PDB file of C-alpha atoms and ligand atoms in Angstrom:
ATOM      1  CA  MET A  20      17.665 -67.851  31.453  1.00 47.00           C
ATOM      2  CA  SER A  21      14.749 -70.482  31.865  1.00 52.00           C
ATOM      3  CA  GLY A  22      14.330 -70.665  35.656  1.00 68.00           C
ATOM      4  CA  ILE A  23      12.492 -72.876  37.460  1.00 81.00           C
ATOM      5  CA  LYS A  24       8.883 -72.670  37.215  1.00 87.00           C
ATOM      6  CA  PHE A  25       6.107 -73.999  39.269  1.00 91.00           C
ATOM      7  CA  CYS A  26       2.665 -75.346  38.430  1.00 94.00           C
ATOM      8  CA  PRO A  27       0.066 -72.772  38.909  1.00 93.00           C
ATOM      9  CA  GLU A  28      -2.335 -75.454  39.780  1.00 94.00           C
ATOM     10  CA  CYS A  29      -0.785 -77.603  42.513  1.00 97.00           C
ATOM     11  CA  ASN A  30       2.849 -75.691  43.034  1.00 95.00           C
ATOM     12  CA  ASN A  31       4.596 -78.752  42.043  1.00 94.00           C
ATOM     13  CA  MET A  32       8.153 -77.996  40.338  1.00 93.00           C
ATOM     14  CA  LEU A  33       7.567 -78.038  36.276  1.00 91.00           C
ATOM     15  CA  ARG A  34       9.885 -80.136  34.437  1.00 90.00           C
ATOM     16  CA  PRO A  35      11.118 -78.804  30.913  1.00 85.00           C
ATOM     17  CA  ALA A  36      10.152 -80.979  27.908  1.00 86.00           C
ATOM     18  CA  GLU A  37      10.808 -80.373  24.131  1.00 82.00           C
ATOM     19  CA  ASP A  38       7.757 -79.815  21.951  1.00 80.00           C
ATOM     20  CA  ARG A  39       9.375 -81.370  18.697  1.00 82.00           C
ATOM     21  CA  LYS A  40       6.290 -80.410  16.906  1.00 82.00           C
ATOM     22  CA  GLU A  41       5.960 -76.736  17.777  1.00 77.00           C
ATOM     23  CA  LYS A  42       9.954 -76.537  18.171  1.00 78.00           C
ATOM     24  CA  LYS A  43       9.322 -75.130  21.558  1.00 78.00           C
ATOM     25  CA  LEU A  44      10.113 -75.587  25.157  1.00 80.00           C
ATOM     26  CA  ARG A  45       7.001 -77.031  27.500  1.00 85.00           C
ATOM     27  CA  TYR A  46       6.794 -77.044  31.168  1.00 89.00           C
ATOM     28  CA  VAL A  47       4.710 -80.065  32.117  1.00 92.00           C
ATOM     29  CA  CYS A  48       3.677 -80.898  35.675  1.00 95.00           C
ATOM     30  CA  ASP A  49       4.181 -84.707  36.559  1.00 93.00           C
ATOM     31  CA  ASN A  50       1.750 -84.161  39.450  1.00 95.00           C
ATOM     32  CA  CYS A  51      -1.413 -82.797  37.551  1.00 96.00           C
ATOM     33  CA  HIS A  52      -0.489 -82.932  33.889  1.00 89.00           C
ATOM     34  CA  HIS A  53      -0.774 -79.137  33.587  1.00 93.00           C
ATOM     35  CA  SER A  54       1.474 -77.980  30.843  1.00 91.00           C
ATOM     36  CA  GLU A  55       2.509 -74.545  29.534  1.00 89.00           C
ATOM     37  CA  TYR A  56       4.552 -73.253  26.679  1.00 84.00           C
ATOM     38  CA  SER A  57       7.849 -71.439  27.625  1.00 77.00           C
ATOM     39  CA  GLU A  58       7.413 -67.873  26.434  1.00 69.00           C
ATOM     40  CA  ASN A  59      10.943 -66.910  25.894  1.00 59.00           C
ATOM     41  CA  ALA A  60      12.751 -70.276  25.111  1.00 51.00           C
ATOM     42  CA  ARG A  61      12.969 -71.412  21.680  1.00 50.00           C
ATOM     43  CA  ILE A  62      14.851 -75.043  21.631  1.00 46.00           C
ATOM     44  CA  TYR A  63      15.555 -74.932  18.059  1.00 46.00           C
ATOM     45  CA  VAL A  64      17.288 -71.886  16.735  1.00 46.00           C
ATOM     46  CA  ASN A  65      17.503 -72.226  13.099  1.00 46.00           C
ATOM     47  CA  HIS A  66      18.784 -68.854  11.936  1.00 44.00           C
ATOM     48  CA  ILE A  67      21.818 -68.230  13.898  1.00 42.00           C
ATOM     49  CA  LYS A  68      23.709 -65.676  11.930  1.00 44.00           C
ATOM     50  CA  THR A  69      27.438 -66.129  11.661  1.00 45.00           C
ATOM     51  CA  TYR A  70      29.719 -63.592  10.148  1.00 44.00           C
ATOM     52  CA  GLN A  71      33.113 -64.641   8.982  1.00 46.00           C
ATOM     53  CA  LEU A  72      35.553 -62.132   8.070  1.00 46.00           C
ATOM     54  CA  GLU A  73      37.620 -63.588   4.725  1.00 47.00           C
ATOM     55  CA  GLU A  74      40.627 -62.583   3.971  1.00 49.00           C
ATOM     56  CA  THR A  75      39.530 -62.149   0.455  1.00 48.00           C
ATOM     57  CA  ASP A  76      36.746 -59.794   1.592  1.00 44.00           C
ATOM     58  CA  LEU A  77      39.112 -57.057   2.653  1.00 50.00           C
ATOM     59  CA  HIS A  78      40.576 -54.965  -0.120  1.00 51.00           C
ATOM     60  CA  LEU A  79      43.665 -55.143  -1.220  1.00 60.00           C
ATOM     61  CA  ASP A  80      44.257 -51.899  -2.803  1.00 73.00           C
ATOM     62  CA  TYR A  81      45.662 -50.119   0.266  1.00 77.00           C
ATOM     63  CA  GLY A  82      48.196 -48.157  -0.952  1.00 78.00           C
ATOM     64  CA  SER A  83      45.621 -45.917  -2.850  1.00 81.00           C
ATOM     65  CA  ASP A  84      43.084 -45.379  -0.292  1.00 81.00           C
ATOM     66  CA  PRO A  85      43.854 -41.892   1.179  1.00 83.00           C
ATOM     67  CA  THR A  86      41.469 -42.269   4.197  1.00 86.00           C
ATOM     68  CA  LEU A  87      43.778 -44.986   5.719  1.00 87.00           C
ATOM     69  CA  PRO A  88      46.301 -43.421   8.022  1.00 90.00           C
ATOM     70  CA  ARG A  89      49.793 -44.634   7.511  1.00 92.00           C
ATOM     71  CA  THR A  90      53.096 -45.364   9.249  1.00 92.00           C
ATOM     72  CA  ASP A  91      56.522 -46.333   8.626  1.00 93.00           C
ATOM     73  CA  ARG A  92      56.836 -50.173   8.605  1.00 92.00           C
ATOM     74  CA  GLU A  93      58.780 -52.443   6.391  1.00 92.00           C
ATOM     75  CA  CYS A  94      57.263 -55.158   4.462  1.00 91.00           C
ATOM     76  CA  ASP A  95      59.662 -58.033   4.310  1.00 89.00           C
ATOM     77  CA  SER A  96      57.716 -59.220   1.029  1.00 89.00           C
ATOM     78  CA  CYS A  97      58.394 -56.174  -1.564  1.00 91.00           C
ATOM     79  CA  GLN A  98      60.445 -53.995   0.772  1.00 88.00           C
ATOM     80  CA  GLN A  99      57.896 -50.977   0.841  1.00 89.00           C
ATOM     81  CA  THR A 100      58.715 -49.215   3.969  1.00 93.00           C
ATOM     82  CA  GLU A 101      55.237 -47.827   4.246  1.00 93.00           C
ATOM     83  CA  ALA A 102      52.077 -49.495   5.715  1.00 93.00           C
ATOM     84  CA  VAL A 103      48.619 -48.218   6.275  1.00 91.00           C
ATOM     85  CA  PHE A 104      46.687 -49.230   9.419  1.00 89.00           C
ATOM     86  CA  PHE A 105      42.982 -49.539  10.493  1.00 85.00           C
ATOM     87  CA  GLN A 106      41.118 -50.760  13.203  1.00 84.00           C
ATOM     88  CA  VAL A 107      39.865 -54.625  12.606  1.00 82.00           C
ATOM     89  CA  PRO A 108      36.364 -55.045  12.649  1.00 79.00           C
ATOM     90  CA  ASN A 109      35.002 -57.902  14.561  1.00 81.00           C
ATOM     91  CA  ARG A 110      32.426 -60.288  13.314  1.00 81.00           C
ATOM     92  CA  LYS A 111      29.655 -57.882  13.723  1.00 83.00           C
ATOM     93  CA  GLY A 112      31.602 -55.553  11.615  1.00 78.00           C
ATOM     94  CA  GLU A 113      32.190 -53.137  14.369  1.00 79.00           C
ATOM     95  CA  GLU A 114      35.291 -51.695  14.844  1.00 75.00           C
ATOM     96  CA  THR A 115      37.512 -53.125  17.850  1.00 80.00           C
ATOM     97  CA  MET A 116      40.750 -51.771  19.484  1.00 81.00           C
ATOM     98  CA  GLU A 117      43.015 -53.981  17.559  1.00 84.00           C
ATOM     99  CA  LEU A 118      45.045 -52.501  14.530  1.00 87.00           C
ATOM    100  CA  GLU A 119      46.074 -54.067  11.506  1.00 88.00           C
ATOM    101  CA  PHE A 120      48.849 -53.153   9.620  1.00 90.00           C
ATOM    102  CA  ARG A 121      49.136 -53.534   5.616  1.00 90.00           C
ATOM    103  CA  CYS A 122      51.932 -53.051   3.417  1.00 91.00           C
ATOM    104  CA  VAL A 123      50.957 -50.168   0.650  1.00 90.00           C
ATOM    105  CA  GLY A 124      52.825 -51.977  -1.936  1.00 88.00           C
ATOM    106  CA  CYS A 125      51.671 -55.590  -1.874  1.00 88.00           C
ATOM    107  CA  GLY A 126      48.654 -55.440   0.831  1.00 87.00           C
ATOM    108  CA  LYS A 127      50.161 -58.037   2.852  1.00 87.00           C
ATOM    109  CA  LYS A 128      49.256 -58.014   6.310  1.00 88.00           C
ATOM    110  CA  LEU A 129      52.082 -57.297   8.587  1.00 87.00           C
ATOM    111  CA  ILE A 130      53.169 -58.810  11.820  1.00 76.00           C
ATOM    112  CA  HIS A 131      52.974 -56.387  14.788  1.00 62.00           C
ATOM    113  CA  ASP A 132      56.360 -55.511  15.932  1.00 56.00           C
ATOM    114  CA  HIS A 133      57.650 -52.597  18.025  1.00 49.00           C
ATOM    115  CA  ASN A 134      60.242 -51.210  16.393  1.00 45.00           C
TER     116      ASN A 134
HETATM  117 ZN1  LIG B 201       0.625 -79.308  38.805  1.00 74.02          ZN
HETATM  118 ZN1  LIG B 202      54.656 -55.381   0.762  1.00 74.02          ZN
END
């Protein structure tokens, strides 16, 4: 990422240094006091986006959603024997290969078991 840089003036190896005022990474030469800003590295990243998939964000009315595929799976909470399943979105909202099973009766997440 931030590779080693050399001074264009004297070929001394540049030392990375924070510029707190500009919030940038700077490279300075201890030999001739040349300094330059790094083009790509920002040392302070203020806007890291975090996506959190909350349980409450998932809609619970699975039984009435005709687009979801169904399978036989018994719910231990309400004795429903039907469950819907879908691919779990990852934090970016993209589908993953992981399947989640939800009871059509109560919306409870069913544990993966294979019988
Ligand atoms: Zn230099
Ligand atoms: Zn249930």
